[in-house]
PDB file of C-alpha atoms in Angstrom:
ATOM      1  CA  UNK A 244     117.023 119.018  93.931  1.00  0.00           C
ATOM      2  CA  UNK A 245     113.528 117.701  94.448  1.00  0.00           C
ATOM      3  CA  UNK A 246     111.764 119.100  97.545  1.00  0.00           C
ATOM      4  CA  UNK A 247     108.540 119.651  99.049  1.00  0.00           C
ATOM      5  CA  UNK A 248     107.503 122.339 101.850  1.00  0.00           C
ATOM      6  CA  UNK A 249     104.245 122.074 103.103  1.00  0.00           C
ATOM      7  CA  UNK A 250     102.357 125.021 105.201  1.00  0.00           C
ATOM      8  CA  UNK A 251     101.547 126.379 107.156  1.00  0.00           C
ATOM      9  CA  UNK A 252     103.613 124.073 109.746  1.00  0.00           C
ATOM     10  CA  UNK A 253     100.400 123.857 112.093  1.00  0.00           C
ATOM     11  CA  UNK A 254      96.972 125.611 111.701  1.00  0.00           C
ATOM     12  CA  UNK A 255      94.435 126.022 114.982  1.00  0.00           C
ATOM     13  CA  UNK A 256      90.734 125.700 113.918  1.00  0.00           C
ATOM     14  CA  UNK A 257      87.360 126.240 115.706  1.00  0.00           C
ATOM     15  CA  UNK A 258      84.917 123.313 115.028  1.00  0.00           C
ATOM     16  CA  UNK A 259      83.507 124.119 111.496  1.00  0.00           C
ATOM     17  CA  UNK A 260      85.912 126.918 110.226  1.00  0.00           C
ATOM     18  CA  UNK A 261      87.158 125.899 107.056  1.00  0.00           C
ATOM     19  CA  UNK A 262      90.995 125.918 105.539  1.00  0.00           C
ATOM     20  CA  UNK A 263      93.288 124.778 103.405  1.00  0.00           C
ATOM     21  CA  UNK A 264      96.528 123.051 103.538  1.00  0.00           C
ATOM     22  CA  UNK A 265      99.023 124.001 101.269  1.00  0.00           C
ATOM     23  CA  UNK A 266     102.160 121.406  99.569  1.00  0.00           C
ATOM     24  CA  UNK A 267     104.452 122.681  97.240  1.00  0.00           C
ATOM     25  CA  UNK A 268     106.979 120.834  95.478  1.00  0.00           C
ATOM     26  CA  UNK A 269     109.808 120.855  92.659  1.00  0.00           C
ATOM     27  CA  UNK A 270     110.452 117.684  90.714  1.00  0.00           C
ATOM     28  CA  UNK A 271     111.126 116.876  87.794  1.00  0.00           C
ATOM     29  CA  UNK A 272     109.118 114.453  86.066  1.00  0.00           C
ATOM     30  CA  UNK A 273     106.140 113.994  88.818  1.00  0.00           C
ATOM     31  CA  UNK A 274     104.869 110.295  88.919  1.00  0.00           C
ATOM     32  CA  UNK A 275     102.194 111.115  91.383  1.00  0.00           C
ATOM     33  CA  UNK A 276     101.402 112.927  94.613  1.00  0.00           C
ATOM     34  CA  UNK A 277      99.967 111.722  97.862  1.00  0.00           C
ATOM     35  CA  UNK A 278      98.525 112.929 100.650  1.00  0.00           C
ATOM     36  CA  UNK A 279      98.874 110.876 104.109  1.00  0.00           C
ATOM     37  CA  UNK A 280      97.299 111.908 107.394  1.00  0.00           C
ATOM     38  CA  UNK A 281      99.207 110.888 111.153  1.00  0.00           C
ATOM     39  CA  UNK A 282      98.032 110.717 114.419  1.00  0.00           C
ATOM     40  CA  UNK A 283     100.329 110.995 117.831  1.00  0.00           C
ATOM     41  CA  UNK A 284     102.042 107.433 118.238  1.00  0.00           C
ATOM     42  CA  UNK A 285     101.236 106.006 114.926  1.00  0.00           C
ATOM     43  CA  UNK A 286     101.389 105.077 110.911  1.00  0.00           C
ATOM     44  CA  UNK A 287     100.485 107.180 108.537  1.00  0.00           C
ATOM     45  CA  UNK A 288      97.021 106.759 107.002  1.00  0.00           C
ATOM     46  CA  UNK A 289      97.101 106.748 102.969  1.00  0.00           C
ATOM     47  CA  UNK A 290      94.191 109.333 102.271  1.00  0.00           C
ATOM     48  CA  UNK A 291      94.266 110.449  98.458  1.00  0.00           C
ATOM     49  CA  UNK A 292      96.861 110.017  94.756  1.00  0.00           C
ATOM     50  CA  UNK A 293      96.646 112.605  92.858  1.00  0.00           C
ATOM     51  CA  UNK A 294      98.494 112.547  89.460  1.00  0.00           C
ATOM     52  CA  UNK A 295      97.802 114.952  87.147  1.00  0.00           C
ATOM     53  CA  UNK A 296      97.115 118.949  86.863  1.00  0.00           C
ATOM     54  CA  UNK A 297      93.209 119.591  87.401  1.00  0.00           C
ATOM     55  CA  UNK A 298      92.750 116.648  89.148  1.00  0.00           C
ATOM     56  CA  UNK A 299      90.473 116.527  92.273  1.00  0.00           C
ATOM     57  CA  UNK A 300      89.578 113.477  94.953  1.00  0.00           C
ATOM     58  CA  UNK A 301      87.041 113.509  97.729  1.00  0.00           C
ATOM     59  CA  UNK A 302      86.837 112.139 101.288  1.00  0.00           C
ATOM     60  CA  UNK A 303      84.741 112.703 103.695  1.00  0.00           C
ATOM     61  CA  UNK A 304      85.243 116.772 104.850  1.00  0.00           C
ATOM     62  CA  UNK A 305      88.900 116.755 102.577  1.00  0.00           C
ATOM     63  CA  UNK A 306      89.091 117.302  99.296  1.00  0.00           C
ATOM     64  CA  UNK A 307      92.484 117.364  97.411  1.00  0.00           C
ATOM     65  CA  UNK A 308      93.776 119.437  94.387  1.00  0.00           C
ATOM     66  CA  UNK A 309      96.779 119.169  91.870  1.00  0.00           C
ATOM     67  CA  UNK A 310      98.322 122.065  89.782  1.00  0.00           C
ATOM     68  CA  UNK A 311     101.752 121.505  88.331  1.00  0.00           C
ATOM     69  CA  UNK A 312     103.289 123.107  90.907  1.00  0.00           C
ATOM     70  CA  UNK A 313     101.016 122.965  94.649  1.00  0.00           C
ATOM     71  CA  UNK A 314      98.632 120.949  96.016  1.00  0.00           C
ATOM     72  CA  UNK A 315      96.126 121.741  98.515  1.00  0.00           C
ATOM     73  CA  UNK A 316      94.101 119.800 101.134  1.00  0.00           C
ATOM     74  CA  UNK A 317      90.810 121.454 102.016  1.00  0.00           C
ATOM     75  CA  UNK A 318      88.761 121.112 104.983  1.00  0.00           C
ATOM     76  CA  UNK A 319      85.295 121.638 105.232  1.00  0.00           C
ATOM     77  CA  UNK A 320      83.505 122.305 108.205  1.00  0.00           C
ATOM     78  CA  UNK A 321      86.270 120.249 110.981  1.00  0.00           C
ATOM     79  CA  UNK A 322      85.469 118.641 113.635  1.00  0.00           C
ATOM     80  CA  UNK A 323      87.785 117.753 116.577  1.00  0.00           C
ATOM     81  CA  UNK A 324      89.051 114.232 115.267  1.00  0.00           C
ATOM     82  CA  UNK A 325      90.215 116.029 111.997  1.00  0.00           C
ATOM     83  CA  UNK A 326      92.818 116.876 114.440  1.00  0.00           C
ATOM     84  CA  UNK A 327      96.393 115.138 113.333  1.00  0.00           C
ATOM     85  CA  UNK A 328      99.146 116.040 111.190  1.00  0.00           C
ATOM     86  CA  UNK A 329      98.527 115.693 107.388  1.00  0.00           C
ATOM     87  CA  UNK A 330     101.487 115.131 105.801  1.00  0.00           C
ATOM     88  CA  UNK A 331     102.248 115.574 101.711  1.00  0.00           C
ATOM     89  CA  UNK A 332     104.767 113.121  99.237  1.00  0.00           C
ATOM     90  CA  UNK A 333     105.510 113.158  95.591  1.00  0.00           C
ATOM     91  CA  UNK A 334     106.812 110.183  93.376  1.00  0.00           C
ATOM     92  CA  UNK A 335     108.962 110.786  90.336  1.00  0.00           C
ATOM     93  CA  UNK A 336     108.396 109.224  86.880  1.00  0.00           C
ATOM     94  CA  UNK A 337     110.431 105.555  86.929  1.00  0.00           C
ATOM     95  CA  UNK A 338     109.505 104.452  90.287  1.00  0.00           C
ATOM     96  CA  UNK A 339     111.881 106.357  93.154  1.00  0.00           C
ATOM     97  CA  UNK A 340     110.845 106.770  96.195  1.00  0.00           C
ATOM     98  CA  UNK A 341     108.674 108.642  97.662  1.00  0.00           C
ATOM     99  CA  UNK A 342     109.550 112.264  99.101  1.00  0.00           C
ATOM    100  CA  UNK A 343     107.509 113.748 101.516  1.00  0.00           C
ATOM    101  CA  UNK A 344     107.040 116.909 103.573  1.00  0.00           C
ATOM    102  CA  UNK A 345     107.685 117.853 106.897  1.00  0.00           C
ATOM    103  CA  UNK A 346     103.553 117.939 107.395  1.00  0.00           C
ATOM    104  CA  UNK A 347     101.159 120.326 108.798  1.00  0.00           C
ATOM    105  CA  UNK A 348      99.785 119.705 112.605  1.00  0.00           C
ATOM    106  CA  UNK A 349      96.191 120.545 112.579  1.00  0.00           C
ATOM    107  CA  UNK A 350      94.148 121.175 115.675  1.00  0.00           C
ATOM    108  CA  UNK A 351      90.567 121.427 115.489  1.00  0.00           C
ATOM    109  CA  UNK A 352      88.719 122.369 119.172  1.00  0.00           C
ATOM    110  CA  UNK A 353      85.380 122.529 119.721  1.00  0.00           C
TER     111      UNK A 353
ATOM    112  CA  UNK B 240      91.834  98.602 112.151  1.00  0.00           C
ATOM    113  CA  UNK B 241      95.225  98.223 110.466  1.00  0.00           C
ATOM    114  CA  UNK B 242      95.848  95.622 108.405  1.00  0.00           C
ATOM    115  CA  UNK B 243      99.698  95.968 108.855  1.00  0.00           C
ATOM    116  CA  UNK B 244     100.737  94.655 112.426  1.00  0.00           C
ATOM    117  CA  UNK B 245     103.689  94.888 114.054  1.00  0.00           C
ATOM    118  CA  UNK B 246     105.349  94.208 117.033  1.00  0.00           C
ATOM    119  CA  UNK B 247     106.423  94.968 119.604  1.00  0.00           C
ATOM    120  CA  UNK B 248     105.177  98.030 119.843  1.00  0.00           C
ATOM    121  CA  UNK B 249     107.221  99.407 122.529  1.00  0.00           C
ATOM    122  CA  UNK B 250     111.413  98.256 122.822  1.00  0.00           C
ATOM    123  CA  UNK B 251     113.538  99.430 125.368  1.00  0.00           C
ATOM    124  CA  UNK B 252     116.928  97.911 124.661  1.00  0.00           C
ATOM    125  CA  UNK B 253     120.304  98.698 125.518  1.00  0.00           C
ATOM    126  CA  UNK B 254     123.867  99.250 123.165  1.00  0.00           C
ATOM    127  CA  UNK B 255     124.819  95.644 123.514  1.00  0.00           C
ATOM    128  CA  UNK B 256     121.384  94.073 122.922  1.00  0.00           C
ATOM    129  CA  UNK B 257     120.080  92.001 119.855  1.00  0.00           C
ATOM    130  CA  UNK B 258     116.800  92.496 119.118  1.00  0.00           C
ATOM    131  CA  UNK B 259     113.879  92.004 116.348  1.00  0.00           C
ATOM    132  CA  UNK B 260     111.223  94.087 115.194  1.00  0.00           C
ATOM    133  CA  UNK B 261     108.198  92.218 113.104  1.00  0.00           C
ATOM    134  CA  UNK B 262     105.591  93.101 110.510  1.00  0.00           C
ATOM    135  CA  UNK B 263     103.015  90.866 109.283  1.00  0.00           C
ATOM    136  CA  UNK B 264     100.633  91.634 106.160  1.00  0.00           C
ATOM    137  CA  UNK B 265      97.206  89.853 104.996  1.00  0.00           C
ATOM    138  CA  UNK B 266      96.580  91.910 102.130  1.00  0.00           C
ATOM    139  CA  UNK B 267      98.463  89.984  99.411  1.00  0.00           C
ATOM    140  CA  UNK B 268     100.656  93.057  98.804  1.00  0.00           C
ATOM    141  CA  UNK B 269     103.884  91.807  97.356  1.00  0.00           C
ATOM    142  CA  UNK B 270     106.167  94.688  98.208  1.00  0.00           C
ATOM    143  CA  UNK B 271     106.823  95.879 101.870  1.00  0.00           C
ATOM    144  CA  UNK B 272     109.163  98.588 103.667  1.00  0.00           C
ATOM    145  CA  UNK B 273     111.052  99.723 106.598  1.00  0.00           C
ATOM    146  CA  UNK B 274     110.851 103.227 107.729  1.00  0.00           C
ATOM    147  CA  UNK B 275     112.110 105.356 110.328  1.00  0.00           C
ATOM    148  CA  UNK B 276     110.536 108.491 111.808  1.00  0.00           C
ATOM    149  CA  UNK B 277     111.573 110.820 114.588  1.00  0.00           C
ATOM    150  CA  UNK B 278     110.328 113.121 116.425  1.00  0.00           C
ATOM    151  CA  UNK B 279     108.416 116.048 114.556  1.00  0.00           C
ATOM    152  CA  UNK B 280     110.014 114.700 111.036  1.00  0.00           C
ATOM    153  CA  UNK B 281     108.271 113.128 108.405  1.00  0.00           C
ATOM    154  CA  UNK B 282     109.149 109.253 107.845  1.00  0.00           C
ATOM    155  CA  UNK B 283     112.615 108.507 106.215  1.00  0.00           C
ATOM    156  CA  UNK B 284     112.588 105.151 104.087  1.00  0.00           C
ATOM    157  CA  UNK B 285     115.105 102.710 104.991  1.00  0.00           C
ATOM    158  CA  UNK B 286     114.292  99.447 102.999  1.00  0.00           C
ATOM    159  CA  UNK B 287     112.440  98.190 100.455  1.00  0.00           C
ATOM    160  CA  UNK B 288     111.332  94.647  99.396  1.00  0.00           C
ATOM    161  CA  UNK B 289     110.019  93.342  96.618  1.00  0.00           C
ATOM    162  CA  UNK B 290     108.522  89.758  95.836  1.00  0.00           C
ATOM    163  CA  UNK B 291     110.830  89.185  98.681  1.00  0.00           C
ATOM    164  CA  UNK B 292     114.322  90.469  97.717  1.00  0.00           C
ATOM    165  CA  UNK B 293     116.025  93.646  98.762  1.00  0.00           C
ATOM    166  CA  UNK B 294     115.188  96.110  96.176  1.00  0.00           C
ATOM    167  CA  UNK B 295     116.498  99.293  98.194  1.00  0.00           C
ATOM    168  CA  UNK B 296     118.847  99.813 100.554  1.00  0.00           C
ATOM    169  CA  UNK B 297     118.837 103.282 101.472  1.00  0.00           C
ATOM    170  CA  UNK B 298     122.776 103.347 102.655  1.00  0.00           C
ATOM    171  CA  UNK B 299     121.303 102.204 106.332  1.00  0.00           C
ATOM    172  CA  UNK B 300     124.476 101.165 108.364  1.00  0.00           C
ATOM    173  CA  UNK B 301     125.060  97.381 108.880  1.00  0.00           C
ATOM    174  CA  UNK B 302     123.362  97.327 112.390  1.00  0.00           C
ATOM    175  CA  UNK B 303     120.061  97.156 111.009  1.00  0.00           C
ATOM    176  CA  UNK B 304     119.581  94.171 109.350  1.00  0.00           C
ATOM    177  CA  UNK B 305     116.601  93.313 106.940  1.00  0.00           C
ATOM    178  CA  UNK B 306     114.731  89.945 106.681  1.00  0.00           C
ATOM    179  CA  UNK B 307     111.571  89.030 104.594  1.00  0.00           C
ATOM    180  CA  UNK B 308     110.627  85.594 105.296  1.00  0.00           C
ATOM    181  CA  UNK B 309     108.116  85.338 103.032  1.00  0.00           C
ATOM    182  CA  UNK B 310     105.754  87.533 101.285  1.00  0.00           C
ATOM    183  CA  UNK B 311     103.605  88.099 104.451  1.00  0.00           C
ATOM    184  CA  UNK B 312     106.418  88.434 107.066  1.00  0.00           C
ATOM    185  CA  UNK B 313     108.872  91.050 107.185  1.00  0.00           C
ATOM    186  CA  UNK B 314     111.661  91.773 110.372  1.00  0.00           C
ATOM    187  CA  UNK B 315     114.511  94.059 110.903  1.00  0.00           C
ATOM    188  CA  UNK B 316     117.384  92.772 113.128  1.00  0.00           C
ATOM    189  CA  UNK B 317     118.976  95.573 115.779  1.00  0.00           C
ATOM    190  CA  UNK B 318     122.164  94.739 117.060  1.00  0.00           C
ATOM    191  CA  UNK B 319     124.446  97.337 118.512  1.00  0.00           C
ATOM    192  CA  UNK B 320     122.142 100.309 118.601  1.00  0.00           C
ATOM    193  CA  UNK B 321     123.402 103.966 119.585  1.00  0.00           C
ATOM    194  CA  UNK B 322     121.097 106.310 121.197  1.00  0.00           C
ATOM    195  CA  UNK B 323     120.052 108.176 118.185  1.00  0.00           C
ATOM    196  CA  UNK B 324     118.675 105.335 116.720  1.00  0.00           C
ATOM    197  CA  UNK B 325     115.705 105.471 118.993  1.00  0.00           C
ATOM    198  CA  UNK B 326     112.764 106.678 116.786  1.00  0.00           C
ATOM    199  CA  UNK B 327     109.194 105.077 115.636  1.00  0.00           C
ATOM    200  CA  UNK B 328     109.760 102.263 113.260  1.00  0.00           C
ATOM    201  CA  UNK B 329     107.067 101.926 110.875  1.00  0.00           C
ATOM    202  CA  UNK B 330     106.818  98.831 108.348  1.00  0.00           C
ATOM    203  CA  UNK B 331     104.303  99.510 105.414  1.00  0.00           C
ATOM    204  CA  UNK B 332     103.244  97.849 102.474  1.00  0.00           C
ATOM    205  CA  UNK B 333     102.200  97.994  99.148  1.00  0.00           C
ATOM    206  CA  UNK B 334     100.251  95.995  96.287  1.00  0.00           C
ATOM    207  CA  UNK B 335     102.443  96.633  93.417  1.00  0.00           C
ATOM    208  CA  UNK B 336     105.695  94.949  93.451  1.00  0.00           C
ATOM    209  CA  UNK B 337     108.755  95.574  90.948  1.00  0.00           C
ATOM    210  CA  UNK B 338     107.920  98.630  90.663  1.00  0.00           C
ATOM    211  CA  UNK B 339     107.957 101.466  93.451  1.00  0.00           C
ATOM    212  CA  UNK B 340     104.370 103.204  94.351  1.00  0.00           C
ATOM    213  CA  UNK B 341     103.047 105.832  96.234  1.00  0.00           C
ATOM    214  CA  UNK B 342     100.077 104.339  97.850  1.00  0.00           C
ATOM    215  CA  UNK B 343     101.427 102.606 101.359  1.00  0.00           C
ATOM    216  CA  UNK B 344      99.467 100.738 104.053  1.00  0.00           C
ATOM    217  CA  UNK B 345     101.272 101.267 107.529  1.00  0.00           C
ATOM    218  CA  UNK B 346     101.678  99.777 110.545  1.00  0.00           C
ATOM    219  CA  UNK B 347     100.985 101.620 113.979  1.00  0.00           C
ATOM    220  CA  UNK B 348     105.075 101.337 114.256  1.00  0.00           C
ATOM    221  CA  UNK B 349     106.845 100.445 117.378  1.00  0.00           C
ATOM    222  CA  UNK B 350     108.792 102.700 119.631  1.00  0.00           C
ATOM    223  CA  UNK B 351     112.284 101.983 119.839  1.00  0.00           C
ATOM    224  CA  UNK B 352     114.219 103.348 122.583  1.00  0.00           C
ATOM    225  CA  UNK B 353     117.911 102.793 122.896  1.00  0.00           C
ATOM    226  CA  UNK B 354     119.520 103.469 126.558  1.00  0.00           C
TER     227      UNK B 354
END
């Protein structure tokens, strides 16, 4: 069965301590993965694809990794309005939809 | 700014109400969805359309009812809602259409409540 756990569930930061979030995920066939970010009340905000092993995007203080089985969101340096809950999804090979994690809540204080 | 609206974004309605949510796109995307998230959970898709016909149906009962007007306009009729239907009801879209993608442009949602 496909899944995908993300963690931790929520991290606390100080203002410039840098993590990493962490999505894992079975599926067979991976069309691509995605990484989505939420604040309190409202839509998710696309952020990054990735789709295959090695592959790396940039945004800002996140950066995003693949391997074939994890994916990781780092922060660099956070500040305060990093704050919201980043949530992961993967698409299979032949267009299904997408499946995505249960998120991490992330809250950065100054 | 979004470039998915919808509204309203707050609806307080009771069992025996009918009701409409909207969601209106400028983007030229030709495929566009209904979700549903609670509380604490990530979003859970409910309907998909593409080039304006029902491409998914994800076994949603009857009393949400799906309507794409046109490739810009997209509602979902409430009729008969139970309590646990309240939740945040976000409509998204995408560029690609016949085919499913990853990459989704979402509304702000509105906030369903069902007394």
């Amino acid at each position: 069965e496909d899944q995908v756990t993300q963690s931790p569930e929520a991290l606390r930061l100080q203002e410039g301590e840098s993590s990493s979030l962490n999505c894992s995920y079975t599926v067979s066939g991976l069309r691509g993965l995605f990484w989505y970010r939420q604040d309190p009340g409202k839509g998710p905000e696309f952020l990054f694809t990735l789709y295959s092993a090695g592959e790396e995007k940039e945004k800002e203080r996140l950066k995003a990794t693949l391997t074939k089985k994890e994916s990781f969101l780092h922060i660099t340096a956070p500040k305060p309005e990093d704050s919201a809950t980043y949530l992961c999804a993967v698409q299979k090979i032949y267009g299904n939809k997408l499946v995505f994690g249960a998120g991490t809540i992330l809250r950065v204080k100054s | 700014d979004t470039e998915v609206t919808q509204t309203p974004k707050h609806l307080v309605m009771g069992m025996t109400n009918k009701k409409s949510l909207k969601c209106e796109q400028h983007m030229g995307h030709r495929a566009m969805y209904w979700y549903k998230q609670k509380a604490k959970k990530p979003p859970e898709l409910m309907f998909v359309y593409s080039y304006e016909k029902l491409s998914i149906n994800e076994s949603v009962p009857s009393r949400f009812s799906p309507e794409c007007p046109n490739s810009s306009l997209l509602n979902l009729h409430l009729h008969a809602l139970q309590p646990e239907d309240s939740a945040l009801y976000l409509c998204a879209s995408s560029q690609d259409a016949g085919e499913y993608t990853g990459e989704l442009f979402f509304g702000e949602g509105s906030r369903l409540t069902v007394l």
